[in-house]
CSV table of C-alpha atoms in Angstrom, one decimal:
chain,number,residue,atom,x,y,z
A,25,UNK,CA,6.8,140.8,-15.7
A,26,UNK,CA,9.4,143.9,-14.4
A,27,UNK,CA,10.7,145.7,-16.9
A,28,UNK,CA,11.8,148.6,-15.2
A,29,UNK,CA,10.8,152.1,-12.6
A,30,UNK,CA,10.8,155.4,-12.9
A,31,UNK,CA,13.1,157.3,-11.0
A,32,UNK,CA,11.2,157.3,-7.8
A,33,UNK,CA,10.7,153.9,-7.7
A,34,UNK,CA,14.1,153.2,-8.2
A,35,UNK,CA,14.8,155.4,-5.1
A,36,UNK,CA,12.5,153.2,-2.4
A,37,UNK,CA,13.8,150.6,-3.8
A,38,UNK,CA,17.4,151.3,-3.1
A,39,UNK,CA,16.5,152.5,0.0
A,40,UNK,CA,14.8,149.0,0.9
A,41,UNK,CA,18.0,147.3,-0.3
A,42,UNK,CA,20.4,149.6,2.1
A,43,UNK,CA,18.4,148.4,5.3
A,44,UNK,CA,19.6,145.4,6.8
A,45,UNK,CA,17.1,142.2,7.3
A,46,UNK,CA,17.0,141.7,11.7
A,47,UNK,CA,19.2,138.8,13.0
A,48,UNK,CA,16.3,135.8,13.9
A,49,UNK,CA,16.9,135.9,17.5
A,50,UNK,CA,15.5,139.4,17.7
A,51,UNK,CA,12.5,138.5,16.5
A,52,UNK,CA,10.0,138.7,18.7
A,53,UNK,CA,8.6,134.8,17.8
A,54,UNK,CA,12.0,133.4,17.9
A,55,UNK,CA,12.7,134.7,21.4
A,56,UNK,CA,8.6,133.0,22.5
A,57,UNK,CA,9.6,130.2,20.7
A,58,UNK,CA,13.0,128.9,22.8
A,59,UNK,CA,11.4,130.3,25.9
A,60,UNK,CA,8.2,127.9,25.6
A,61,UNK,CA,10.9,125.1,24.3
A,62,UNK,CA,12.8,126.0,27.4
A,63,UNK,CA,10.7,125.9,29.9
A,64,UNK,CA,9.6,122.2,28.8
A,65,UNK,CA,6.0,123.1,28.8
A,66,UNK,CA,4.3,120.8,26.5
A,67,UNK,CA,7.1,117.8,25.9
A,68,UNK,CA,7.1,114.6,26.3
A,69,UNK,CA,8.5,112.7,29.3
A,70,UNK,CA,11.9,111.6,27.3
A,71,UNK,CA,12.2,115.3,25.5
A,72,UNK,CA,12.4,116.5,29.8
A,73,UNK,CA,15.2,113.7,30.3
A,74,UNK,CA,17.3,115.2,27.6
A,75,UNK,CA,17.1,118.4,28.5
A,76,UNK,CA,17.3,117.7,32.4
A,77,UNK,CA,21.2,116.2,30.7
A,78,UNK,CA,22.3,119.1,28.9
A,79,UNK,CA,21.6,121.1,32.0
A,80,UNK,CA,23.6,119.2,34.2
A,81,UNK,CA,26.6,118.2,31.8
A,82,UNK,CA,26.1,122.1,31.1
A,83,UNK,CA,26.6,122.5,34.9
A,84,UNK,CA,29.3,120.7,35.2
A,85,UNK,CA,31.3,122.1,32.8
A,86,UNK,CA,30.6,125.8,33.7
A,87,UNK,CA,32.3,124.3,37.5
A,88,UNK,CA,34.9,122.9,35.4
A,89,UNK,CA,35.5,126.5,33.6
A,90,UNK,CA,35.2,128.4,36.7
A,91,UNK,CA,37.7,125.8,38.7
A,92,UNK,CA,40.6,126.1,35.7
A,93,UNK,CA,39.9,130.0,35.6
A,94,UNK,CA,40.4,130.2,39.1
A,95,UNK,CA,43.9,128.1,39.2
A,96,UNK,CA,45.4,129.4,36.7
A,97,UNK,CA,47.9,127.3,34.8
A,98,UNK,CA,48.3,125.0,38.0
A,99,UNK,CA,47.1,121.3,37.2
A,100,UNK,CA,45.0,120.0,39.7
A,101,UNK,CA,46.9,117.0,41.3
A,102,UNK,CA,44.6,116.3,44.1
A,103,UNK,CA,41.9,114.5,43.8
A,104,UNK,CA,39.2,113.2,46.0
A,105,UNK,CA,39.1,109.6,46.8
A,106,UNK,CA,35.3,108.5,46.6
A,107,UNK,CA,33.7,107.8,50.0
A,108,UNK,CA,33.4,104.3,51.7
A,109,UNK,CA,30.5,102.4,50.1
A,110,UNK,CA,29.4,105.1,47.4
A,111,UNK,CA,28.7,103.9,44.3
A,112,UNK,CA,32.2,105.3,42.7
A,113,UNK,CA,33.8,102.8,45.5
A,114,UNK,CA,32.6,100.4,44.5
A,115,UNK,CA,33.7,100.5,41.0
A,116,UNK,CA,36.5,100.9,41.5
A,117,UNK,CA,36.9,98.0,43.7
A,118,UNK,CA,35.1,96.1,41.1
A,119,UNK,CA,37.2,97.0,38.4
A,120,UNK,CA,41.0,96.9,40.6
A,121,UNK,CA,39.3,93.1,40.9
A,122,UNK,CA,39.0,92.3,36.9
A,123,UNK,CA,42.3,93.7,35.6
A,124,UNK,CA,44.4,92.0,38.5
A,125,UNK,CA,42.4,88.7,37.5
A,126,UNK,CA,43.4,89.4,33.6
A,127,UNK,CA,46.8,89.7,34.6
A,128,UNK,CA,46.3,86.8,37.0
A,129,UNK,CA,45.7,84.5,34.4
A,130,UNK,CA,48.0,85.6,31.9
A,131,UNK,CA,50.8,84.7,34.3
A,132,UNK,CA,52.2,81.6,33.8
A,133,UNK,CA,52.3,78.8,36.3
A,134,UNK,CA,54.3,76.3,37.6
A,135,UNK,CA,52.6,73.6,35.1
A,136,UNK,CA,53.8,76.0,32.3
A,137,UNK,CA,57.6,76.8,33.8
A,138,UNK,CA,58.0,72.8,33.7
A,139,UNK,CA,57.3,72.8,29.9
A,140,UNK,CA,58.9,75.6,29.0
A,141,UNK,CA,62.4,74.0,30.8
A,142,UNK,CA,61.4,70.7,28.9
A,143,UNK,CA,60.8,73.0,25.6
A,144,UNK,CA,64.0,75.2,26.5
A,145,UNK,CA,66.3,71.3,27.2
A,146,UNK,CA,64.9,69.8,24.4
A,147,UNK,CA,65.2,72.1,21.4
A,148,UNK,CA,69.1,73.3,22.6
A,149,UNK,CA,72.8,72.4,21.4
A,150,UNK,CA,75.2,71.5,23.5
A,151,UNK,CA,78.9,73.7,24.1
A,152,UNK,CA,81.4,71.7,23.1
A,153,UNK,CA,83.7,73.3,24.9
A,154,UNK,CA,81.4,73.9,28.5
A,155,UNK,CA,79.1,71.7,27.8
A,156,UNK,CA,76.2,74.2,29.0
A,157,UNK,CA,73.1,73.7,27.0
A,158,UNK,CA,72.5,77.1,24.8
A,159,UNK,CA,70.8,78.2,21.2
A,160,UNK,CA,70.8,81.0,19.2
A,161,UNK,CA,67.8,83.5,17.3
A,162,UNK,CA,66.7,80.2,15.1
A,163,UNK,CA,66.3,78.4,17.8
A,164,UNK,CA,64.8,80.9,20.4
A,165,UNK,CA,62.2,81.0,18.0
A,166,UNK,CA,61.2,77.7,17.3
A,167,UNK,CA,61.3,76.8,21.0
A,168,UNK,CA,59.2,80.2,20.7
A,169,UNK,CA,56.7,78.2,18.5
A,170,UNK,CA,56.3,75.1,20.2
A,171,UNK,CA,55.8,76.8,23.4
A,172,UNK,CA,53.4,79.0,22.7
A,173,UNK,CA,51.7,75.5,21.2
A,174,UNK,CA,51.5,73.4,24.3
A,175,UNK,CA,51.1,77.5,26.6
A,176,UNK,CA,49.5,79.4,24.5
A,177,UNK,CA,50.0,82.8,23.7
A,178,UNK,CA,50.3,84.0,27.0
A,179,UNK,CA,54.1,83.1,26.8
A,180,UNK,CA,55.1,84.3,24.3
A,181,UNK,CA,55.9,87.8,24.9
A,182,UNK,CA,59.3,86.5,27.0
A,183,UNK,CA,60.8,85.2,23.1
A,184,UNK,CA,61.1,89.0,22.2
A,185,UNK,CA,64.1,90.1,19.8
A,186,UNK,CA,65.1,92.9,22.8
A,187,UNK,CA,64.8,90.3,25.6
A,188,UNK,CA,67.2,87.6,23.5
A,189,UNK,CA,69.6,90.7,22.8
A,190,UNK,CA,70.0,91.4,26.6
A,191,UNK,CA,72.0,87.5,27.4
A,192,UNK,CA,75.2,87.5,27.1
A,193,UNK,CA,76.1,85.8,24.2
A,194,UNK,CA,79.4,83.4,23.1
A,195,UNK,CA,81.3,84.0,20.0
A,196,UNK,CA,78.3,82.0,18.1
A,197,UNK,CA,75.6,84.2,19.2
A,198,UNK,CA,74.1,82.1,21.3
A,199,UNK,CA,73.2,82.3,24.8
A,200,UNK,CA,72.7,80.2,27.8
A,201,UNK,CA,69.1,78.7,28.7
A,202,UNK,CA,69.9,78.6,31.9
A,203,UNK,CA,69.4,82.0,32.5
A,204,UNK,CA,66.7,82.9,30.4
A,205,UNK,CA,64.8,80.8,32.0
A,206,UNK,CA,65.7,82.4,35.6
A,207,UNK,CA,64.4,85.5,34.1
A,208,UNK,CA,61.4,84.1,33.1
A,209,UNK,CA,60.7,82.5,36.8
A,210,UNK,CA,61.9,85.7,38.1
A,211,UNK,CA,59.4,87.8,36.0
A,212,UNK,CA,56.4,85.2,36.4
A,213,UNK,CA,57.4,86.0,40.4
A,214,UNK,CA,57.8,89.7,40.6
A,215,UNK,CA,54.5,90.2,39.0
A,216,UNK,CA,53.1,87.7,40.7
A,217,UNK,CA,54.5,89.4,44.1
A,218,UNK,CA,52.3,92.2,42.2
A,219,UNK,CA,49.3,91.3,41.7
A,220,UNK,CA,49.3,90.2,45.6
A,221,UNK,CA,50.8,93.3,46.6
A,222,UNK,CA,47.7,95.9,45.0
A,223,UNK,CA,45.4,93.4,45.9
A,224,UNK,CA,45.9,94.0,49.8
A,225,UNK,CA,46.1,98.0,48.8
A,226,UNK,CA,42.9,99.2,49.9
A,227,UNK,CA,43.5,102.8,48.6
A,228,UNK,CA,45.1,101.7,45.6
A,229,UNK,CA,47.4,104.2,45.6
A,230,UNK,CA,50.5,101.5,45.0
A,231,UNK,CA,51.9,102.1,48.8
A,232,UNK,CA,50.9,99.5,51.4
A,233,UNK,CA,50.6,100.1,55.5
A,234,UNK,CA,51.9,98.2,57.8
A,235,UNK,CA,48.9,96.3,58.6
A,236,UNK,CA,48.6,95.5,54.7
A,237,UNK,CA,52.1,94.7,54.4
A,238,UNK,CA,51.9,92.1,57.8
A,239,UNK,CA,48.9,90.8,55.7
A,240,UNK,CA,51.4,90.4,52.0
A,241,UNK,CA,54.7,88.5,54.4
A,242,UNK,CA,51.4,86.1,56.3
A,243,UNK,CA,49.7,84.8,53.0
A,244,UNK,CA,53.6,83.7,51.7
A,245,UNK,CA,54.1,81.6,54.8
A,246,UNK,CA,52.6,78.6,53.8
A,247,UNK,CA,54.9,79.2,50.6
A,248,UNK,CA,58.5,79.2,52.3
A,249,UNK,CA,59.6,76.3,53.2
A,250,UNK,CA,62.1,77.3,56.0
A,251,UNK,CA,58.3,78.9,57.3
A,252,UNK,CA,56.4,76.1,57.5
A,253,UNK,CA,56.8,74.9,61.3
A,254,UNK,CA,56.7,78.0,62.3
A,255,UNK,CA,54.1,77.5,65.2
A,256,UNK,CA,50.3,80.3,65.3
A,257,UNK,CA,50.7,82.5,68.0
A,258,UNK,CA,54.6,83.3,66.8
A,259,UNK,CA,53.2,84.2,63.3
A,260,UNK,CA,52.0,87.8,64.2
A,261,UNK,CA,55.2,88.8,66.5
A,262,UNK,CA,57.0,87.9,62.4
A,263,UNK,CA,55.3,89.1,60.3
A,264,UNK,CA,55.5,92.8,62.5
A,265,UNK,CA,59.6,91.8,62.7
A,266,UNK,CA,59.7,91.2,59.2
A,267,UNK,CA,57.4,93.8,57.2
A,268,UNK,CA,59.4,96.7,59.9
A,269,UNK,CA,62.3,96.1,57.3
A,270,UNK,CA,60.3,97.1,54.4
A,271,UNK,CA,59.7,99.7,55.8
A,272,UNK,CA,63.1,100.9,57.0
A,273,UNK,CA,64.8,100.5,53.3
A,274,UNK,CA,61.3,101.3,51.2
A,275,UNK,CA,59.8,104.4,53.7
A,276,UNK,CA,63.2,106.5,54.0
A,277,UNK,CA,61.1,109.4,54.9
A,278,UNK,CA,59.1,107.3,57.8
A,279,UNK,CA,55.5,108.4,55.7
A,280,UNK,CA,54.7,105.5,57.2
A,281,UNK,CA,53.6,103.5,54.0
A,282,UNK,CA,55.9,101.7,51.2
A,283,UNK,CA,56.3,102.3,47.5
A,284,UNK,CA,55.2,98.7,46.3
A,285,UNK,CA,57.6,99.4,43.0
A,286,UNK,CA,60.7,100.0,46.0
A,287,UNK,CA,59.3,96.5,47.7
A,288,UNK,CA,59.4,94.6,45.0
A,289,UNK,CA,63.2,96.5,43.7
A,290,UNK,CA,64.5,96.1,47.5
A,291,UNK,CA,67.0,93.5,47.7
A,292,UNK,CA,64.3,93.0,51.1
A,293,UNK,CA,62.0,90.9,49.0
A,294,UNK,CA,64.9,89.0,47.0
A,295,UNK,CA,66.0,87.6,50.8
A,296,UNK,CA,62.5,86.8,51.9
A,297,UNK,CA,62.1,84.6,49.1
A,298,UNK,CA,65.1,83.2,49.5
A,299,UNK,CA,63.8,81.2,52.1
A,300,UNK,CA,61.8,79.3,49.6
A,301,UNK,CA,65.1,77.8,47.7
A,302,UNK,CA,66.0,75.0,50.4
A,303,UNK,CA,65.1,73.8,54.8
A,304,UNK,CA,66.4,75.4,57.4
A,305,UNK,CA,68.2,72.9,58.6
A,306,UNK,CA,69.7,72.7,55.4
A,307,UNK,CA,71.0,75.9,55.9
A,308,UNK,CA,74.0,76.9,57.7
A,309,UNK,CA,73.9,79.0,61.4
A,310,UNK,CA,75.4,82.0,59.6
A,311,UNK,CA,73.0,81.8,56.8
A,312,UNK,CA,70.2,82.1,59.1
A,313,UNK,CA,71.8,84.1,61.8
A,314,UNK,CA,71.9,86.7,57.7
A,315,UNK,CA,68.8,86.7,56.7
A,316,UNK,CA,66.9,88.5,59.0
A,317,UNK,CA,64.3,87.0,57.8
A,318,UNK,CA,64.9,83.8,58.7
A,319,UNK,CA,63.2,81.7,62.2
A,320,UNK,CA,66.1,81.4,63.7
A,321,UNK,CA,67.2,85.5,63.0
A,322,UNK,CA,63.5,86.7,64.2
A,323,UNK,CA,63.6,84.7,67.5
A,324,UNK,CA,66.7,86.4,68.7
A,325,UNK,CA,65.5,89.2,68.1
A,326,UNK,CA,62.8,88.5,70.5
A,327,UNK,CA,64.9,86.9,72.9
A,328,UNK,CA,67.1,90.4,72.7
A,329,UNK,CA,64.2,92.6,73.9
A,330,UNK,CA,63.5,90.3,76.3
A,331,UNK,CA,66.2,90.3,77.6
A,332,UNK,CA,67.1,93.4,78.1
A,333,UNK,CA,63.2,94.5,79.0
A,334,UNK,CA,64.2,93.9,82.6
A,335,UNK,CA,60.4,95.4,84.2
A,336,UNK,CA,58.8,93.9,81.3
A,337,UNK,CA,56.3,96.8,80.5
A,338,UNK,CA,57.7,96.0,77.1
A,339,UNK,CA,59.6,99.2,75.6
A,340,UNK,CA,63.6,99.8,76.8
A,341,UNK,CA,64.8,103.1,78.9
A,342,UNK,CA,67.9,104.3,78.0
A,343,UNK,CA,69.6,102.1,80.7
A,344,UNK,CA,68.4,99.0,80.2
A,345,UNK,CA,69.3,99.4,75.8
A,346,UNK,CA,73.0,101.0,76.6
A,347,UNK,CA,72.9,96.3,77.2
A,348,UNK,CA,73.3,95.9,73.6
A,349,UNK,CA,76.1,94.1,72.4
A,350,UNK,CA,77.8,93.6,75.7
A,351,UNK,CA,77.4,97.5,77.1
A,352,UNK,CA,79.5,98.0,73.7
A,353,UNK,CA,77.7,101.4,72.3
A,354,UNK,CA,78.6,104.0,73.8
A,355,UNK,CA,76.4,106.5,76.2
A,356,UNK,CA,76.5,109.7,73.7
A,357,UNK,CA,75.3,107.5,71.3
A,358,UNK,CA,72.2,105.7,73.4
A,359,UNK,CA,71.5,109.0,74.5
A,360,UNK,CA,71.1,110.7,70.6
A,361,UNK,CA,69.4,107.2,69.0
A,362,UNK,CA,66.6,108.8,71.8
A,363,UNK,CA,66.1,111.9,70.8
A,364,UNK,CA,66.2,111.2,67.4
A,365,UNK,CA,64.4,108.4,66.6
A,366,UNK,CA,62.1,107.5,70.1
A,367,UNK,CA,58.8,109.1,70.8
A,368,UNK,CA,57.9,110.4,74.4
A,369,UNK,CA,56.2,107.8,76.2
A,370,UNK,CA,54.1,108.1,78.8
A,371,UNK,CA,55.5,105.8,82.1
A,372,UNK,CA,53.2,103.9,84.5
A,373,UNK,CA,53.3,106.9,87.3
A,374,UNK,CA,51.7,109.4,85.0
A,375,UNK,CA,55.1,111.5,83.9
A,376,UNK,CA,56.1,112.5,80.8
A,377,UNK,CA,59.8,113.1,81.6
A,378,UNK,CA,60.4,109.4,80.7
A,379,UNK,CA,61.1,108.4,77.4
A,380,UNK,CA,61.4,104.8,76.6
A,381,UNK,CA,61.9,102.8,72.9
A,382,UNK,CA,59.1,100.6,72.0
A,383,UNK,CA,59.6,97.6,69.4
A,384,UNK,CA,59.0,98.9,66.4
A,385,UNK,CA,61.8,101.1,66.9
A,386,UNK,CA,64.1,99.5,68.6
A,387,UNK,CA,63.4,96.9,65.5
A,388,UNK,CA,64.9,99.8,64.0
A,389,UNK,CA,68.0,100.9,66.2
A,390,UNK,CA,69.0,96.7,65.2
A,391,UNK,CA,68.2,97.4,61.8
A,392,UNK,CA,70.4,100.4,61.7
A,393,UNK,CA,73.6,99.2,63.5
A,394,UNK,CA,73.3,95.4,61.3
A,395,UNK,CA,73.4,97.3,57.8
A,396,UNK,CA,75.7,99.8,58.8
A,397,UNK,CA,77.4,100.5,55.0
A,398,UNK,CA,74.1,100.5,53.4
A,399,UNK,CA,72.6,104.3,52.6
A,400,UNK,CA,69.6,103.7,55.5
A,401,UNK,CA,71.8,102.4,57.9
A,402,UNK,CA,74.5,105.4,57.3
A,403,UNK,CA,71.5,107.8,57.5
A,404,UNK,CA,69.6,106.7,60.1
A,405,UNK,CA,73.1,106.7,62.1
A,406,UNK,CA,74.6,110.1,61.3
A,407,UNK,CA,71.3,111.9,62.6
A,408,UNK,CA,72.6,110.3,65.8
A,409,UNK,CA,76.5,111.7,64.8
A,410,UNK,CA,74.7,115.4,64.4
A,411,UNK,CA,74.7,116.5,67.7
A,412,UNK,CA,73.8,119.9,67.3
A,413,UNK,CA,71.3,118.6,64.3
A,414,UNK,CA,73.0,121.3,61.8
A,415,UNK,CA,73.6,118.4,59.1
A,416,UNK,CA,77.5,118.2,59.1
A,417,UNK,CA,80.3,117.2,61.7
A,418,UNK,CA,82.7,119.2,62.7
A,419,UNK,CA,86.9,118.5,64.4
A,420,UNK,CA,85.0,118.9,68.3
A,421,UNK,CA,81.6,117.1,67.2
A,422,UNK,CA,84.2,113.9,66.6
A,423,UNK,CA,86.5,114.5,69.6
A,424,UNK,CA,83.3,114.7,71.6
A,425,UNK,CA,82.1,111.4,70.1
A,426,UNK,CA,85.5,109.9,69.9
A,427,UNK,CA,86.4,110.3,73.3
A,428,UNK,CA,83.2,107.9,75.0
A,429,UNK,CA,85.1,105.4,72.8
A,430,UNK,CA,88.2,106.4,73.9
A,431,UNK,CA,87.3,105.9,78.1
A,432,UNK,CA,86.0,101.9,77.4
A,433,UNK,CA,88.3,101.7,75.4
A,434,UNK,CA,90.9,101.9,77.9
A,435,UNK,CA,88.8,100.2,80.5
A,436,UNK,CA,88.9,97.8,78.6
A,437,UNK,CA,92.9,96.9,79.0
A,438,UNK,CA,93.9,98.6,75.5
A,439,UNK,CA,96.7,100.8,74.9
A,440,UNK,CA,96.7,104.5,75.5
A,441,UNK,CA,95.1,106.0,71.7
A,442,UNK,CA,95.6,110.1,70.8
A,443,UNK,CA,92.3,111.2,70.0
A,444,UNK,CA,93.9,113.4,67.5
A,445,UNK,CA,95.4,111.3,65.9
A,446,UNK,CA,91.9,109.4,65.5
A,447,UNK,CA,90.3,112.0,64.4
A,448,UNK,CA,93.1,112.5,61.8
A,449,UNK,CA,92.2,109.2,60.5
A,450,UNK,CA,88.3,109.7,60.2
A,451,UNK,CA,89.5,112.5,57.9
A,452,UNK,CA,91.6,111.0,55.7
A,453,UNK,CA,89.1,107.9,55.5
A,454,UNK,CA,86.0,110.3,54.5
A,455,UNK,CA,87.9,113.3,52.2
A,456,UNK,CA,85.1,115.5,52.8
A,457,UNK,CA,84.8,118.0,50.4
A,458,UNK,CA,84.7,121.0,52.4
A,459,UNK,CA,87.9,119.7,54.7
A,460,UNK,CA,86.2,121.9,57.7
A,461,UNK,CA,82.8,119.4,58.0
A,462,UNK,CA,81.8,116.0,57.5
A,463,UNK,CA,78.6,116.0,55.1
A,464,UNK,CA,76.1,113.0,55.0
A,465,UNK,CA,77.3,112.6,51.3
A,466,UNK,CA,80.6,112.7,51.8
A,467,UNK,CA,80.2,109.5,53.8
A,468,UNK,CA,77.5,108.2,51.1
A,469,UNK,CA,80.4,108.7,48.6
A,470,UNK,CA,84.0,107.6,51.0
A,471,UNK,CA,81.8,104.4,50.5
A,472,UNK,CA,83.3,103.5,54.4
A,473,UNK,CA,80.6,105.0,56.3
A,474,UNK,CA,79.7,102.2,58.1
A,475,UNK,CA,83.4,101.9,59.4
A,476,UNK,CA,83.6,105.1,60.8
A,477,UNK,CA,80.3,105.1,62.6
A,478,UNK,CA,81.7,102.0,63.5
A,479,UNK,CA,84.5,103.6,65.0
A,480,UNK,CA,82.5,106.4,66.8
A,481,UNK,CA,79.3,104.5,68.5
A,482,UNK,CA,81.3,101.2,69.8
A,483,UNK,CA,84.1,100.2,70.9
A,484,UNK,CA,84.3,96.9,69.5
A,485,UNK,CA,83.7,98.8,66.0
A,486,UNK,CA,86.7,100.5,66.8
A,487,UNK,CA,88.1,97.7,67.7
A,488,UNK,CA,87.9,95.6,64.2
A,489,UNK,CA,89.2,99.2,62.9
A,490,UNK,CA,92.4,99.0,64.8
A,491,UNK,CA,92.7,95.1,64.2
A,492,UNK,CA,91.2,95.0,60.4
A,493,UNK,CA,94.6,93.4,58.9
A,494,UNK,CA,94.4,90.9,61.5
A,495,UNK,CA,91.7,90.2,61.3
A,496,UNK,CA,91.9,89.9,57.2
A,497,UNK,CA,94.5,87.1,57.7
A,498,UNK,CA,92.9,85.2,59.6
A,499,UNK,CA,89.9,84.6,57.0
A,500,UNK,CA,92.5,84.2,55.1
A,501,UNK,CA,94.0,81.1,56.3
A,502,UNK,CA,90.9,78.8,56.8
A,503,UNK,CA,90.0,79.3,52.8
A,504,UNK,CA,93.6,78.3,51.5
A,505,UNK,CA,92.9,75.7,54.2
């Protein structure tokens, strides 16, 4: 046993203790061993595979780190779509199919909806005052249990407390069963529409191209009561006309694709679904004409285009379009419509100087004129009214635009007008934020933008405004009778 040491031996021990032990990575045998293992020599196939996997993952990690360093703080917002036929593309399609099928399986079908309606009616109470069928929250919970037993758990989500609170309640805290049932039906209908559109969305970006929208409408035709009698040769034309309205209202930037969410929330889809409700024979002529998606309306649009296309070349020239609406539109408006909304098309003689309107542009033209009071219609027309493309109208612009209306007005045998008075009346109607100019936002906010646009582009529109009191009185008289 060590018991002590001389001064010399103590000095040697302290010098040994003061020396640092070199790290393992600097030892020659450690470096040689690591080099040997890193080369893969002497390893089995599984070890080699694991080593190769680690190398690949490390390379991917380093590449991502490098890209992140180059990009700085800006996040990546673009991801390249997988190539057609690649494994990733096939996996994406399969995952999308399974997801949509799962969502579809969780939806209530027609039999489920009928069973729910029976449960609602059998377990509700009758309001003595109104005779309406109602339920309180206890009835609501009881009906939820009955429906879950008969239909299954997929109906349970409609009977949440938050859903009950969405509906108007009477003094006793009861809600009517009919609005609740209509809510369930509409939710199921919109969800089914979302699934159907997503199936047609080839690149799964949440947008539908024109061909995809037409395919969706084509699939609906057999289920729409008013369209079942449509001839086979008219289906392609009908789907083109119907799809154009969706793009007019849901694609304001004219990118050539409509957002599925906007389509589902738009009035266009609701208008199309109205064709479910009753046969066309039961609907009045006015209702058929007002619904863009009715067969009568589609045939009217086709007949109108064919009648205007005098040379039958499939497009409309400025001279041909001037006959629209019995020639009541002004020449300057027709010119501006071609400038802003029509692309140059070469004629049969080969020159590109002639500009003609194709059928899709004609559909947008008709939609704008028939929906002048909507933001989309006003936006379309404002671009035509903005003669210099400055984003606003001045008193000089109003004078120039109304001059053609005034000329047609006098040619029609009407009384003499003072253009300055009409200009001042338009300014009073719009009440622009800047007293010297009218912008698009001014027309949208004044709630009379459609009327102002009609006064400036159509002599018939100005006549309707000038005789608005007589027309209103004529509308009220039949109601009183």
